[in-house]
Amino acid sequence: YARVDNKKTKIQTSGALLKEKMPEKSSQIDEKVEERTERIEDRADNRKDQLEEKKVRIEDQLEKKLVNITVRRAAILSATWNRLDKLATRIDSRIEKNSAINVDTSTAKGYVAEARLALTAAQETLKSVSIESAKADIIVAFESTKMNLKKAHTKLNEAVQSLKTAKSAITTETKT
């Protein structure tokens, strides 16, 4: 029985020791929990800051891309306008040459006039676009410019066909 009594006293002694150390241990545990909580909150705050910085950086990149796309597209449309304007000038020259040999060029002149109106409208719309404009306004302006340029191209093609038809009619008459 001495063993049992010895074990009982050990258990009672260790229980008493645990009760004495309990407040000390619980305060240590509380401190560790607080430290962990602070670290987690710090990491969360850092992550939020990083995400905010990344969001700002991405927004800046998107803004730069939008500006680059706008400038590039405006340059393309402007170059198209220049080519069509030169083409209209060459067709005007051809109309004058054909008028000199008594070819009926009235239809071709009408088509070129319509093409010039479309080119003017396209140029005005293109000039109205600015980088500060809203994205939707830019898109609408570019689509309008593109539509006017297509219309001018079609009218210039019709003018050339009209000249060919009128000239072939004169050539056919002179042969007979």
PDB file of N, CA and C in Angstrom, residues 49-115:
ATOM      1  N   ASP A  49      -3.022  46.029 -48.497  1.00  0.00           N
ATOM      2  CA  ASP A  49      -2.221  47.104 -49.087  1.00  0.00           C
ATOM      3  C   ASP A  49      -1.621  46.661 -50.415  1.00  0.00           C
ATOM      4  N   GLN A  50      -1.092  45.427 -50.455  1.00  0.00           N
ATOM      5  CA  GLN A  50      -0.513  44.908 -51.693  1.00  0.00           C
ATOM      6  C   GLN A  50      -1.565  44.817 -52.792  1.00  0.00           C
ATOM      7  N   LEU A  51      -2.748  44.330 -52.423  1.00  0.00           N
ATOM      8  CA  LEU A  51      -3.830  44.219 -53.411  1.00  0.00           C
ATOM      9  C   LEU A  51      -4.261  45.589 -53.916  1.00  0.00           C
ATOM     10  N   GLU A  52      -4.310  46.562 -53.043  1.00  0.00           N
ATOM     11  CA  GLU A  52      -4.687  47.926 -53.449  1.00  0.00           C
ATOM     12  C   GLU A  52      -3.637  48.502 -54.393  1.00  0.00           C
ATOM     13  N   GLU A  53      -2.363  48.289 -54.067  1.00  0.00           N
ATOM     14  CA  GLU A  53      -1.289  48.766 -54.947  1.00  0.00           C
ATOM     15  C   GLU A  53      -1.366  48.079 -56.312  1.00  0.00           C
ATOM     16  N   LYS A  54      -1.629  46.792 -56.289  1.00  0.00           N
ATOM     17  CA  LYS A  54      -1.735  46.038 -57.542  1.00  0.00           C
ATOM     18  C   LYS A  54      -2.926  46.536 -58.363  1.00  0.00           C
ATOM     19  N   LYS A  55      -4.027  46.824 -57.694  1.00  0.00           N
ATOM     20  CA  LYS A  55      -5.212  47.331 -58.380  1.00  0.00           C
ATOM     21  C   LYS A  55      -4.913  48.671 -59.050  1.00  0.00           C
ATOM     22  N   VAL A  56      -4.241  49.559 -58.330  1.00  0.00           N
ATOM     23  CA  VAL A  56      -3.875  50.866 -58.886  1.00  0.00           C
ATOM     24  C   VAL A  56      -2.936  50.690 -60.073  1.00  0.00           C
ATOM     25  N   ARG A  57      -1.954  49.781 -59.937  1.00  0.00           N
ATOM     26  CA  ARG A  57      -0.994  49.536 -61.006  1.00  0.00           C
ATOM     27  C   ARG A  57      -1.702  48.982 -62.258  1.00  0.00           C
ATOM     28  N   ILE A  58      -2.624  48.071 -62.057  1.00  0.00           N
ATOM     29  CA  ILE A  58      -3.365  47.495 -63.194  1.00  0.00           C
ATOM     30  C   ILE A  58      -4.237  48.553 -63.851  1.00  0.00           C
ATOM     31  N   GLU A  59      -4.879  49.397 -63.059  1.00  0.00           N
ATOM     32  CA  GLU A  59      -5.694  50.474 -63.625  1.00  0.00           C
ATOM     33  C   GLU A  59      -4.843  51.423 -64.457  1.00  0.00           C
ATOM     34  N   ASP A  60      -3.647  51.734 -63.972  1.00  0.00           N
ATOM     35  CA  ASP A  60      -2.735  52.593 -64.737  1.00  0.00           C
ATOM     36  C   ASP A  60      -2.324  51.931 -66.045  1.00  0.00           C
ATOM     37  N   GLN A  61      -2.024  50.639 -65.984  1.00  0.00           N
ATOM     38  CA  GLN A  61      -1.653  49.911 -67.193  1.00  0.00           C
ATOM     39  C   GLN A  61      -2.790  49.887 -68.198  1.00  0.00           C
ATOM     40  N   LEU A  62      -4.007  49.678 -67.709  1.00  0.00           N
ATOM     41  CA  LEU A  62      -5.172  49.670 -68.604  1.00  0.00           C
ATOM     42  C   LEU A  62      -5.387  51.038 -69.239  1.00  0.00           C
ATOM     43  N   GLU A  63      -5.186  52.077 -68.455  1.00  0.00           N
ATOM     44  CA  GLU A  63      -5.330  53.447 -68.972  1.00  0.00           C
ATOM     45  C   GLU A  63      -4.297  53.696 -70.074  1.00  0.00           C
ATOM     46  N   LYS A  64      -3.049  53.265 -69.833  1.00  0.00           N
ATOM     47  CA  LYS A  64      -2.009  53.435 -70.848  1.00  0.00           C
ATOM     48  C   LYS A  64      -2.334  52.647 -72.111  1.00  0.00           C
ATOM     49  N   LYS A  65      -2.838  51.427 -71.927  1.00  0.00           N
ATOM     50  CA  LYS A  65      -3.201  50.611 -73.089  1.00  0.00           C
ATOM     51  C   LYS A  65      -4.331  51.269 -73.878  1.00  0.00           C
ATOM     52  N   LEU A  66      -5.315  51.806 -73.176  1.00  0.00           N
ATOM     53  CA  LEU A  66      -6.427  52.475 -73.843  1.00  0.00           C
ATOM     54  C   LEU A  66      -5.928  53.672 -74.634  1.00  0.00           C
ATOM     55  N   VAL A  67      -5.011  54.429 -74.049  1.00  0.00           N
ATOM     56  CA  VAL A  67      -4.445  55.584 -74.749  1.00  0.00           C
ATOM     57  C   VAL A  67      -3.690  55.117 -75.992  1.00  0.00           C
ATOM     58  N   ASN A  68      -2.870  54.073 -75.844  1.00  0.00           N
ATOM     59  CA  ASN A  68      -2.102  53.556 -76.982  1.00  0.00           C
ATOM     60  C   ASN A  68      -3.014  53.043 -78.092  1.00  0.00           C
ATOM     61  N   ILE A  69      -4.050  52.323 -77.712  1.00  0.00           N
ATOM     62  CA  ILE A  69      -4.992  51.800 -78.706  1.00  0.00           C
ATOM     63  C   ILE A  69      -5.702  52.952 -79.410  1.00  0.00           C
ATOM     64  N   THR A  70      -6.117  53.950 -78.644  1.00  0.00           N
ATOM     65  CA  THR A  70      -6.804  55.099 -79.224  1.00  0.00           C
ATOM     66  C   THR A  70      -5.910  55.834 -80.207  1.00  0.00           C
ATOM     67  N   VAL A  71      -4.676  56.060 -79.815  1.00  0.00           N
ATOM     68  CA  VAL A  71      -3.735  56.772 -80.687  1.00  0.00           C
ATOM     69  C   VAL A  71      -3.467  55.957 -81.951  1.00  0.00           C
ATOM     70  N   ARG A  72      -3.246  54.651 -81.777  1.00  0.00           N
ATOM     71  CA  ARG A  72      -2.958  53.790 -82.923  1.00  0.00           C
ATOM     72  C   ARG A  72      -4.146  53.734 -83.890  1.00  0.00           C
ATOM     73  N   ARG A  73      -5.340  53.582 -83.322  1.00  0.00           N
ATOM     74  CA  ARG A  73      -6.529  53.491 -84.176  1.00  0.00           C
ATOM     75  C   ARG A  73      -6.786  54.820 -84.886  1.00  0.00           C
ATOM     76  N   ALA A  74      -6.567  55.923 -84.191  1.00  0.00           N
ATOM     77  CA  ALA A  74      -6.728  57.243 -84.817  1.00  0.00           C
ATOM     78  C   ALA A  74      -5.730  57.407 -85.958  1.00  0.00           C
ATOM     79  N   ALA A  75      -4.510  56.924 -85.764  1.00  0.00           N
ATOM     80  CA  ALA A  75      -3.492  57.019 -86.813  1.00  0.00           C
ATOM     81  C   ALA A  75      -3.888  56.184 -88.031  1.00  0.00           C
ATOM     82  N   ILE A  76      -4.422  55.007 -87.788  1.00  0.00           N
ATOM     83  CA  ILE A  76      -4.859  54.140 -88.896  1.00  0.00           C
ATOM     84  C   ILE A  76      -5.991  54.799 -89.673  1.00  0.00           C
ATOM     85  N   LEU A  77      -6.968  55.323 -88.952  1.00  0.00           N
ATOM     86  CA  LEU A  77      -8.100  55.971 -89.623  1.00  0.00           C
ATOM     87  C   LEU A  77      -7.653  57.229 -90.360  1.00  0.00           C
ATOM     88  N   SER A  78      -6.716  57.956 -89.786  1.00  0.00           N
ATOM     89  CA  SER A  78      -6.199  59.149 -90.439  1.00  0.00           C
ATOM     90  C   SER A  78      -5.448  58.787 -91.719  1.00  0.00           C
ATOM     91  N   ALA A  79      -4.658  57.729 -91.675  1.00  0.00           N
ATOM     92  CA  ALA A  79      -3.940  57.273 -92.871  1.00  0.00           C
ATOM     93  C   ALA A  79      -4.926  56.820 -93.952  1.00  0.00           C
ATOM     94  N   THR A  80      -5.984  56.150 -93.542  1.00  0.00           N
ATOM     95  CA  THR A  80      -7.018  55.735 -94.493  1.00  0.00           C
ATOM     96  C   THR A  80      -7.672  56.953 -95.126  1.00  0.00           C
ATOM     97  N   TRP A  81      -7.950  57.951 -94.293  1.00  0.00           N
ATOM     98  CA  TRP A  81      -8.544  59.183 -94.812  1.00  0.00           C
ATOM     99  C   TRP A  81      -7.613  59.821 -95.848  1.00  0.00           C
ATOM    100  N   ASN A  82      -6.318  59.877 -95.528  1.00  0.00           N
ATOM    101  CA  ASN A  82      -5.347  60.476 -96.461  1.00  0.00           C
ATOM    102  C   ASN A  82      -5.313  59.728 -97.793  1.00  0.00           C
ATOM    103  N   ARG A  83      -5.312  58.399 -97.734  1.00  0.00           N
ATOM    104  CA  ARG A  83      -5.292  57.616 -98.977  1.00  0.00           C
ATOM    105  C   ARG A  83      -6.550  57.858 -99.808  1.00  0.00           C
ATOM    106  N   LEU A  84      -7.692  57.889 -99.155  1.00  0.00           N
ATOM    107  CA  LEU A  84      -8.941  58.110 -99.900  1.00  0.00           C
ATOM    108  C   LEU A  84      -9.004  59.528-100.462  1.00  0.00           C
ATOM    109  N   ASP A  85      -8.466  60.497 -99.732  1.00  0.00           N
ATOM    110  CA  ASP A  85      -8.437  61.872-100.228  1.00  0.00           C
ATOM    111  C   ASP A  85      -7.558  61.967-101.478  1.00  0.00           C
ATOM    112  N   LYS A  86      -6.407  61.318-101.442  1.00  0.00           N
ATOM    113  CA  LYS A  86      -5.527  61.313-102.621  1.00  0.00           C
ATOM    114  C   LYS A  86      -6.203  60.606-103.791  1.00  0.00           C
ATOM    115  N   LEU A  87      -6.912  59.532-103.493  1.00  0.00           N
ATOM    116  CA  LEU A  87      -7.628  58.806-104.541  1.00  0.00           C
ATOM    117  C   LEU A  87      -8.712  59.688-105.157  1.00  0.00           C
ATOM    118  N   ALA A  88      -9.426  60.435-104.330  1.00  0.00           N
ATOM    119  CA  ALA A  88     -10.459  61.335-104.840  1.00  0.00           C
ATOM    120  C   ALA A  88      -9.842  62.404-105.738  1.00  0.00           C
ATOM    121  N   THR A  89      -8.676  62.898-105.357  1.00  0.00           N
ATOM    122  CA  THR A  89      -7.977  63.898-106.175  1.00  0.00           C
ATOM    123  C   THR A  89      -7.588  63.297-107.532  1.00  0.00           C
ATOM    124  N   ARG A  90      -7.084  62.063-107.517  1.00  0.00           N
ATOM    125  CA  ARG A  90      -6.717  61.404-108.783  1.00  0.00           C
ATOM    126  C   ARG A  90      -7.948  61.154-109.656  1.00  0.00           C
ATOM    127  N   ILE A  91      -9.069  60.810-109.029  1.00  0.00           N
ATOM    128  CA  ILE A  91     -10.296  60.597-109.795  1.00  0.00           C
ATOM    129  C   ILE A  91     -10.784  61.925-110.374  1.00  0.00           C
ATOM    130  N   ASP A  92     -10.659  63.011-109.605  1.00  0.00           N
ATOM    131  CA  ASP A  92     -11.013  64.342-110.127  1.00  0.00           C
ATOM    132  C   ASP A  92     -10.174  64.664-111.362  1.00  0.00           C
ATOM    133  N   SER A  93      -8.911  64.358-111.310  1.00  0.00           N
ATOM    134  CA  SER A  93      -8.019  64.591-112.449  1.00  0.00           C
ATOM    135  C   SER A  93      -8.464  63.756-113.658  1.00  0.00           C
ATOM    136  N   ARG A  94      -8.839  62.536-113.395  1.00  0.00           N
ATOM    137  CA  ARG A  94      -9.310  61.653-114.467  1.00  0.00           C
ATOM    138  C   ARG A  94     -10.625  62.168-115.065  1.00  0.00           C
ATOM    139  N   ILE A  95     -11.487  62.704-114.197  1.00  0.00           N
ATOM    140  CA  ILE A  95     -12.761  63.277-114.669  1.00  0.00           C
ATOM    141  C   ILE A  95     -12.471  64.447-115.607  1.00  0.00           C
ATOM    142  N   GLU A  96     -11.521  65.310-115.231  1.00  0.00           N
ATOM    143  CA  GLU A  96     -11.174  66.462-116.072  1.00  0.00           C
ATOM    144  C   GLU A  96     -10.647  66.002-117.435  1.00  0.00           C
ATOM    145  N   LYS A  97      -9.787  64.986-117.442  1.00  0.00           N
ATOM    146  CA  LYS A  97      -9.243  64.471-118.701  1.00  0.00           C
ATOM    147  C   LYS A  97     -10.346  63.905-119.586  1.00  0.00           C
ATOM    148  N   ASN A  98     -11.276  63.186-118.969  1.00  0.00           N
ATOM    149  CA  ASN A  98     -12.375  62.605-119.743  1.00  0.00           C
ATOM    150  C   ASN A  98     -13.360  63.670-120.213  1.00  0.00           C
ATOM    151  N   SER A  99     -13.542  64.723-119.433  1.00  0.00           N
ATOM    152  CA  SER A  99     -14.414  65.826-119.863  1.00  0.00           C
ATOM    153  C   SER A  99     -13.841  66.512-121.097  1.00  0.00           C
ATOM    154  N   ALA A 100     -12.524  66.568-121.154  1.00  0.00           N
ATOM    155  CA  ALA A 100     -11.859  67.213-122.295  1.00  0.00           C
ATOM    156  C   ALA A 100     -12.111  66.453-123.602  1.00  0.00           C
ATOM    157  N   ILE A 101     -12.376  65.161-123.509  1.00  0.00           N
ATOM    158  CA  ILE A 101     -12.647  64.384-124.739  1.00  0.00           C
ATOM    159  C   ILE A 101     -14.145  64.073-124.871  1.00  0.00           C
ATOM    160  N   ASN A 102     -14.969  64.936-124.247  1.00  0.00           N
ATOM    161  CA  ASN A 102     -16.428  64.881-124.352  1.00  0.00           C
ATOM    162  C   ASN A 102     -17.057  63.605-123.798  1.00  0.00           C
ATOM    163  N   VAL A 103     -16.518  63.081-122.724  1.00  0.00           N
ATOM    164  CA  VAL A 103     -17.135  61.947-122.029  1.00  0.00           C
ATOM    165  C   VAL A 103     -18.067  62.524-120.971  1.00  0.00           C
ATOM    166  N   ASP A 104     -19.257  61.919-120.823  1.00  0.00           N
ATOM    167  CA  ASP A 104     -20.229  62.375-119.817  1.00  0.00           C
ATOM    168  C   ASP A 104     -19.712  61.982-118.430  1.00  0.00           C
ATOM    169  N   THR A 105     -19.296  62.971-117.657  1.00  0.00           N
ATOM    170  CA  THR A 105     -18.706  62.712-116.335  1.00  0.00           C
ATOM    171  C   THR A 105     -19.598  63.210-115.203  1.00  0.00           C
ATOM    172  N   SER A 106     -20.833  63.565-115.504  1.00  0.00           N
ATOM    173  CA  SER A 106     -21.707  64.128-114.469  1.00  0.00           C
ATOM    174  C   SER A 106     -21.992  63.123-113.351  1.00  0.00           C
ATOM    175  N   THR A 107     -22.207  61.864-113.695  1.00  0.00           N
ATOM    176  CA  THR A 107     -22.475  60.850-112.672  1.00  0.00           C
ATOM    177  C   THR A 107     -21.240  60.656-111.788  1.00  0.00           C
ATOM    178  N   ALA A 108     -20.084  60.589-112.410  1.00  0.00           N
ATOM    179  CA  ALA A 108     -18.840  60.410-111.663  1.00  0.00           C
ATOM    180  C   ALA A 108     -18.597  61.606-110.752  1.00  0.00           C
ATOM    181  N   LYS A 109     -18.886  62.821-111.235  1.00  0.00           N
ATOM    182  CA  LYS A 109     -18.716  64.020-110.404  1.00  0.00           C
ATOM    183  C   LYS A 109     -19.619  63.949-109.176  1.00  0.00           C
ATOM    184  N   GLY A 110     -20.848  63.453-109.387  1.00  0.00           N
ATOM    185  CA  GLY A 110     -21.773  63.312-108.258  1.00  0.00           C
ATOM    186  C   GLY A 110     -21.254  62.331-107.213  1.00  0.00           C
ATOM    187  N   TYR A 111     -20.716  61.204-107.686  1.00  0.00           N
ATOM    188  CA  TYR A 111     -20.159  60.216-106.759  1.00  0.00           C
ATOM    189  C   TYR A 111     -18.959  60.776-106.003  1.00  0.00           C
ATOM    190  N   VAL A 112     -18.112  61.509-106.692  1.00  0.00           N
ATOM    191  CA  VAL A 112     -16.934  62.092-106.032  1.00  0.00           C
ATOM    192  C   VAL A 112     -17.376  63.142-105.012  1.00  0.00           C
ATOM    193  N   ALA A 113     -18.407  63.904-105.347  1.00  0.00           N
ATOM    194  CA  ALA A 113     -18.913  64.912-104.404  1.00  0.00           C
ATOM    195  C   ALA A 113     -19.448  64.226-103.135  1.00  0.00           C
ATOM    196  N   GLU A 114     -20.183  63.117-103.319  1.00  0.00           N
ATOM    197  CA  GLU A 114     -20.683  62.378-102.159  1.00  0.00           C
ATOM    198  C   GLU A 114     -19.519  61.806-101.344  1.00  0.00           C
ATOM    199  N   ALA A 115     -18.503  61.321-102.046  1.00  0.00           N
ATOM    200  CA  ALA A 115     -17.332  60.778-101.357  1.00  0.00           C
ATOM    201  C   ALA A 115     -16.628  61.871-100.560  1.00  0.00           C
TER     202      ALA A 115
END
